[in-house]
Coordinates of C-alpha atoms in Angstrom, one line a residue:
M34 CA -119.7 168.3 58.7
K35 CA -121.2 165.2 60.4
K36 CA -122.2 163.8 56.9
Y37 CA -118.6 164.1 55.6
V38 CA -117.2 162.5 58.7
Y39 CA -119.7 159.7 58.3
R40 CA -118.8 159.1 54.7
F41 CA -115.2 158.9 55.6
L42 CA -115.9 156.5 58.4
V43 CA -117.8 154.2 56.0
L44 CA -115.0 154.4 53.4
G45 CA -112.5 153.6 56.0
I46 CA -114.5 150.5 57.1
L47 CA -114.8 149.3 53.5
V48 CA -111.0 149.7 52.9
N49 CA -110.2 147.9 56.1
F50 CA -112.6 145.2 55.2
M51 CA -111.0 144.8 51.8
S52 CA -107.5 144.8 53.2
C53 CA -108.5 141.8 55.4
S54 CA -108.6 139.5 52.5
T55 CA -105.6 137.3 51.8
T56 CA -106.4 136.9 48.0
Q57 CA -107.5 138.8 45.2
Q58 CA -109.4 137.8 42.0
L59 CA -108.0 137.9 38.5
V60 CA -110.5 137.5 35.7
L61 CA -109.1 135.6 32.6
T62 CA -110.7 135.0 29.2
T63 CA -110.0 131.4 28.1
M64 CA -110.7 129.6 24.9
E65 CA -112.8 126.4 25.4
P66 CA -113.2 123.5 22.9
S67 CA -116.7 122.9 21.8
P68 CA -118.7 120.5 23.9
V69 CA -119.9 118.6 20.9
V70 CA -117.2 116.9 18.7
I71 CA -118.5 116.1 15.3
S72 CA -116.8 114.0 12.6
N73 CA -114.9 115.9 9.8
S74 CA -116.7 113.7 7.3
I75 CA -120.1 115.2 8.1
K76 CA -120.8 117.8 5.6
K77 CA -124.5 117.6 5.0
I78 CA -127.0 118.2 7.8
G79 CA -130.6 117.3 8.1
I80 CA -132.8 118.8 10.9
I81 CA -136.1 117.0 12.0
D82 CA -138.8 117.8 14.5
R83 CA -139.6 114.7 16.7
S84 CA -141.4 116.6 19.3
A85 CA -144.9 115.4 20.0
H86 CA -147.5 118.3 20.3
I87 CA -149.3 117.4 23.6
A88 CA -153.0 118.2 23.8
V89 CA -153.7 121.2 26.0
T90 CA -156.6 120.9 28.5
K91 CA -159.0 123.9 28.2
G92 CA -160.0 125.6 31.6
T93 CA -163.6 126.5 32.7
N94 CA -163.0 130.3 33.2
K95 CA -162.0 132.9 30.5
I96 CA -158.4 133.3 31.7
D97 CA -157.7 129.6 31.8
Q98 CA -159.1 129.3 28.2
I99 CA -157.0 132.2 27.1
L100 CA -153.9 130.6 28.5
A101 CA -154.8 127.2 27.0
A102 CA -155.0 128.7 23.6
E103 CA -151.6 130.5 24.1
E104 CA -150.0 127.4 25.3
K105 CA -151.2 125.5 22.2
W106 CA -149.9 128.4 20.0
L107 CA -146.6 128.4 21.7
T108 CA -146.1 124.6 21.4
E109 CA -146.9 124.8 17.7
N110 CA -144.9 127.9 16.9
G111 CA -142.1 127.5 19.5
T112 CA -140.9 124.3 17.8
D113 CA -140.6 126.2 14.5
A114 CA -138.8 129.1 16.2
A115 CA -136.3 126.6 17.9
I116 CA -135.6 124.8 14.7
T117 CA -135.2 128.0 12.7
G118 CA -132.7 129.2 15.3
L119 CA -130.6 126.0 14.8
F120 CA -131.0 126.1 11.1
D121 CA -129.7 129.7 10.9
E122 CA -126.8 128.9 13.1
L123 CA -125.7 125.8 11.2
L124 CA -125.9 127.8 7.9
K125 CA -123.1 130.1 9.3
D126 CA -120.8 127.2 9.8
D127 CA -118.6 126.8 6.8
R128 CA -117.8 123.1 7.6
F129 CA -121.3 122.2 6.3
E130 CA -122.2 122.2 2.6
I131 CA -125.8 121.5 3.0
V132 CA -128.3 122.2 5.8
K133 CA -131.9 121.2 5.2
L134 CA -135.2 120.8 7.1
L135 CA -136.7 117.3 6.8
E136 CA -140.4 116.7 7.0
N137 CA -141.2 113.0 6.5
V138 CA -139.7 111.5 9.7
P139 CA -139.9 107.8 10.5
E140 CA -141.3 106.8 13.8
D141 CA -138.2 104.8 14.5
V142 CA -136.2 107.9 15.0
L143 CA -136.6 107.9 18.8
A144 CA -137.5 110.6 21.2
M145 CA -135.3 111.9 24.1
G146 CA -133.7 109.4 26.5
A147 CA -134.2 106.3 24.4
T148 CA -131.0 104.6 23.1
P149 CA -131.2 103.9 19.3
D150 CA -131.3 100.1 18.6
A151 CA -130.5 98.4 15.3
I152 CA -133.9 99.1 13.9
A153 CA -133.7 102.8 14.8
W154 CA -130.2 103.1 13.2
S155 CA -131.6 101.4 10.1
S156 CA -134.2 104.0 9.8
I157 CA -131.9 106.9 10.5
T158 CA -129.5 105.5 7.8
A159 CA -132.4 105.2 5.3
L160 CA -133.4 108.7 6.1
C161 CA -130.0 110.0 5.5
E162 CA -129.6 108.1 2.2
T163 CA -133.0 109.2 1.0
N164 CA -132.2 112.9 1.6
G165 CA -128.5 112.9 0.8
I166 CA -127.3 113.8 4.2
D167 CA -124.6 112.7 6.6
A168 CA -126.1 113.3 10.0
V169 CA -129.4 114.2 11.7
F170 CA -130.0 117.0 14.3
S171 CA -133.4 116.3 16.1
L172 CA -135.6 118.4 18.2
A173 CA -136.5 115.4 20.4
F174 CA -139.2 117.2 22.5
Y175 CA -140.6 120.7 23.2
D176 CA -142.8 121.5 26.2
A177 CA -144.2 124.7 27.6
D178 CA -146.0 124.9 30.9
T179 CA -147.5 128.1 32.6
K180 CA -148.2 128.6 36.2
V181 CA -150.8 131.2 37.0
S182 CA -151.1 133.2 40.2
L183 CA -153.4 136.1 41.0
K184 CA -153.4 138.6 43.9
K185 CA -155.5 141.6 44.9
T186 CA -154.0 145.0 44.5
K187 CA -154.9 148.6 43.7
M188 CA -154.4 150.6 40.5
Q189 CA -155.0 154.1 39.1
Q190 CA -157.9 154.2 36.6
A191 CA -159.4 157.3 34.9
D192 CA -163.1 157.8 35.6
M193 CA -165.7 159.3 33.2
M194 CA -164.3 162.8 34.1
R195 CA -160.8 161.5 33.0
E196 CA -159.7 162.0 36.6
L197 CA -157.5 159.2 38.0
Q198 CA -159.1 157.2 40.8
E199 CA -157.8 154.4 42.9
V200 CA -159.7 151.2 42.2
S201 CA -159.5 147.6 43.3
A202 CA -157.6 145.4 40.8
Q203 CA -155.8 142.1 40.4
E204 CA -152.2 141.3 39.5
L205 CA -151.7 138.5 37.1
T206 CA -148.3 136.6 37.2
L207 CA -147.5 134.1 34.5
E208 CA -144.5 131.9 35.0
T209 CA -143.9 130.0 31.8
F210 CA -141.3 127.1 31.8
I211 CA -140.1 126.2 28.3
E212 CA -138.1 123.0 28.0
N213 CA -136.7 121.3 24.9
G214 CA -134.3 118.5 24.1
W215 CA -131.9 118.0 21.2
R216 CA -130.1 115.0 19.7
I217 CA -127.5 114.5 17.0
Y218 CA -127.2 111.1 15.2
D219 CA -124.3 110.0 13.2
P220 CA -125.4 107.0 11.1
M221 CA -122.1 106.2 9.5
N222 CA -120.6 105.4 13.1
Q223 CA -124.0 104.6 14.6
R224 CA -123.2 107.1 17.3
L225 CA -125.5 109.3 19.3
V226 CA -123.1 112.3 19.2
D227 CA -125.0 114.5 21.6
E228 CA -128.1 114.8 23.8
I229 CA -129.0 117.8 25.9
V230 CA -132.0 119.6 27.4
F231 CA -132.4 123.4 27.5
N232 CA -134.8 125.2 29.7
D233 CA -135.9 128.8 30.2
Q234 CA -138.3 130.6 32.5
I235 CA -140.3 133.7 31.5
I236 CA -142.2 135.6 34.1
S237 CA -144.8 138.2 32.9
K238 CA -146.9 140.4 35.1
G239 CA -150.0 142.6 34.3
T240 CA -152.5 144.5 36.3
G241 CA -156.2 145.0 35.6
V242 CA -159.6 145.4 37.2
N243 CA -160.2 141.6 36.2
P244 CA -157.8 138.8 35.2
V245 CA -158.6 139.2 31.4
L246 CA -157.7 142.9 31.4
A247 CA -154.7 142.1 33.6
Y248 CA -153.6 139.6 30.9
R249 CA -154.0 142.2 28.1
A250 CA -151.8 144.6 30.1
I251 CA -148.9 142.2 29.9
G252 CA -148.0 143.2 26.3
D253 CA -146.3 141.2 23.6
R254 CA -145.7 138.1 25.6
K255 CA -145.8 135.7 22.6
E256 CA -142.9 137.4 20.9
T257 CA -140.8 137.1 24.1
M258 CA -141.5 133.4 24.2
L259 CA -140.7 132.9 20.5
K260 CA -137.3 134.7 20.9
S261 CA -136.5 132.4 23.8
S262 CA -137.1 129.4 21.6
R263 CA -135.1 130.7 18.8
N264 CA -132.3 131.5 21.1
T265 CA -132.3 127.9 22.3
G266 CA -132.0 126.6 18.8
S267 CA -129.2 129.1 18.1
T268 CA -127.5 128.2 21.3
Y269 CA -127.5 124.6 20.4
G270 CA -125.9 125.3 17.1
Q271 CA -123.1 127.1 18.8
R272 CA -122.3 124.0 20.9
L273 CA -120.4 122.8 17.8
L274 CA -118.0 125.8 18.0
P275 CA -115.1 126.6 20.5
S276 CA -116.1 129.5 22.7
E277 CA -114.6 132.1 24.9
N278 CA -115.2 131.7 28.7
S279 CA -114.4 134.1 31.6
V280 CA -112.9 132.5 34.6
S281 CA -111.6 133.9 37.8
R282 CA -108.3 132.9 39.6
E283 CA -107.3 133.8 43.1
Y284 CA -103.7 135.1 43.9
F285 CA -102.3 136.0 47.3
V286 CA -101.8 139.6 48.3
K287 CA -100.4 139.0 51.8
G288 CA -97.7 137.0 53.6
S289 CA -94.8 139.4 53.5
E290 CA -93.8 142.9 52.5
K291 CA -92.8 141.8 49.1
M292 CA -96.0 139.8 48.6
V293 CA -98.0 143.0 49.4
Y294 CA -95.9 145.1 47.1
A295 CA -96.1 142.6 44.3
A296 CA -99.9 142.5 44.6
E297 CA -100.0 146.3 44.2
K298 CA -98.0 145.9 41.0
A299 CA -100.3 143.2 39.7
S300 CA -103.4 145.2 40.5
A301 CA -101.9 148.1 38.4
G302 CA -101.3 145.7 35.5
N303 CA -97.6 145.4 36.0
W304 CA -97.4 141.6 36.2
Q305 CA -93.8 141.5 35.1
E306 CA -92.5 143.4 38.1
A307 CA -94.9 141.5 40.3
S308 CA -93.6 138.1 39.0
A309 CA -90.0 139.3 39.7
L310 CA -90.9 139.9 43.4
W311 CA -92.8 136.6 43.6
N312 CA -89.8 134.8 42.2
E313 CA -87.7 136.3 44.9
E314 CA -90.1 135.1 47.6
T315 CA -89.8 131.5 46.4
E316 CA -86.5 131.6 48.5
N317 CA -88.4 133.0 51.6
P318 CA -87.7 130.8 54.8
N319 CA -91.3 130.8 55.6
A320 CA -93.0 127.7 53.8
K321 CA -96.4 129.5 53.6
V322 CA -94.9 132.5 51.8
R323 CA -92.9 130.3 49.5
S324 CA -95.9 128.2 48.5
R325 CA -98.0 131.4 47.9
A326 CA -95.3 132.8 45.7
Y327 CA -95.2 129.7 43.6
H328 CA -98.9 129.8 43.3
N329 CA -98.9 133.5 42.2
L330 CA -96.3 132.7 39.6
A331 CA -98.5 129.9 38.3
V332 CA -101.4 132.4 37.9
A333 CA -99.1 134.8 36.1
H334 CA -98.1 132.1 33.7
E335 CA -101.6 131.0 33.0
R336 CA -102.4 134.6 32.3
M337 CA -99.8 134.3 29.5
E338 CA -101.2 131.0 28.4
E339 CA -98.1 129.2 29.4
L340 CA -100.1 126.3 30.9
E341 CA -97.3 123.8 31.3
N342 CA -95.1 126.2 33.2
A343 CA -98.1 127.1 35.3
L344 CA -98.7 123.5 36.2
S345 CA -95.2 123.0 37.2
L346 CA -95.2 126.0 39.5
E347 CA -98.5 125.1 41.1
T348 CA -97.2 121.5 41.7
K349 CA -94.3 123.2 43.6
A350 CA -96.7 125.1 45.7
Y351 CA -98.7 122.0 46.5
E352 CA -95.5 120.1 47.4
I353 CA -94.4 122.9 49.8
Q354 CA -97.9 123.2 51.4
D355 CA -100.8 120.8 51.2
D356 CA -103.6 123.3 50.4
K357 CA -107.0 122.5 48.7
L358 CA -106.7 125.7 46.7
Y359 CA -103.4 124.5 45.1
L360 CA -104.9 121.0 44.5
N361 CA -108.0 122.4 42.7
Y362 CA -105.9 124.7 40.6
I363 CA -103.7 121.7 39.5
D364 CA -106.8 119.9 38.4
T365 CA -108.0 123.0 36.5
L366 CA -104.6 123.3 34.7
Q367 CA -104.4 119.7 33.9
K368 CA -107.9 119.9 32.3
R369 CA -107.0 123.1 30.3
I370 CA -103.9 121.3 29.0
A371 CA -105.8 118.3 28.1
D372 CA -108.3 120.4 26.2
Q373 CA -105.7 122.2 24.2
S374 CA -105.1 119.5 21.6
L375 CA -108.8 119.1 20.9
L376 CA -109.2 123.0 20.8
Q377 CA -106.3 123.2 18.3
Q378 CA -107.9 120.4 16.1
Q379 CA -111.2 122.2 16.1
M380 CA -109.7 125.6 15.3
V381 CA -107.7 124.1 12.4
A382 CA -110.8 122.4 11.0
L383 CA -112.8 125.6 11.2
E384 CA -110.0 127.6 9.5
F385 CA -109.7 124.9 6.8
S386 CA -113.3 125.0 6.0
K387 CA -113.4 128.7 5.2

């Protein structure tokens, strides 16, 4: 009996805690324009590898030597994996007629961070003319660095009689930080279209009676690292496409009896009835309630993708009461409205290319 009383007590505390909040979250799925805007005249793409393979210093003990060899292998094969990920993604994009990998890359095609000068643009233009392409996607750098840590532990190991015994062991932890940078060159307009750095961290652990056996216990670590590199290239290719994004919005659930009732309707998915109640509360004599009602109506209209109406309603909320929440939401809506024109252009271009 005491157990059930305790459970009800905890439930009551949780319900009471949740009821103390003045707002509730609504999660919306929005469509965002691609962060990289590429000219419609670009139809033929060349991909190059401008990353320099840095020499890896070999360690003095066995585990250091193994990791040095692994790091060298990853640097060589990780670049190929990253470029393959980008290549495969660009092949899916119907806007591009040709996607090819280029091997003979001039030194003037600069690495990450350097702004192309007249000589560099001349080399990029020549590269495009020679290979019959309109733009160059470049893997500017690729770097992998592993931090090693060891600690003493215990493990179960079978003895000669095949009975498990607890023995002294070492736990090996490998933290590998993979970083790579990408660029897009548009020689026709002499424009550096995009430049970005991606990074990922892979943590692997293994236990053995010595560091080498602990390393072998980790499993297929190389494939995990290659998959990470391929995903990076793929993700970069997706930066050319509009994408869905989940965002959260706050709406008020308190202030008056109608506000509470409307929040219950909204939580149940009946936003039409909730909006009718909020609309009534825009005439409430209490300024705080009026502003909250206008804010909630703004959220309801954004939910229906009626962004201009949402902005107008949120502006009224801010005019009634100077609140940072309202001001931030106004900025958010203004950005979404500004993005709509670009998003529509991109969607039309994608549809036209099919």
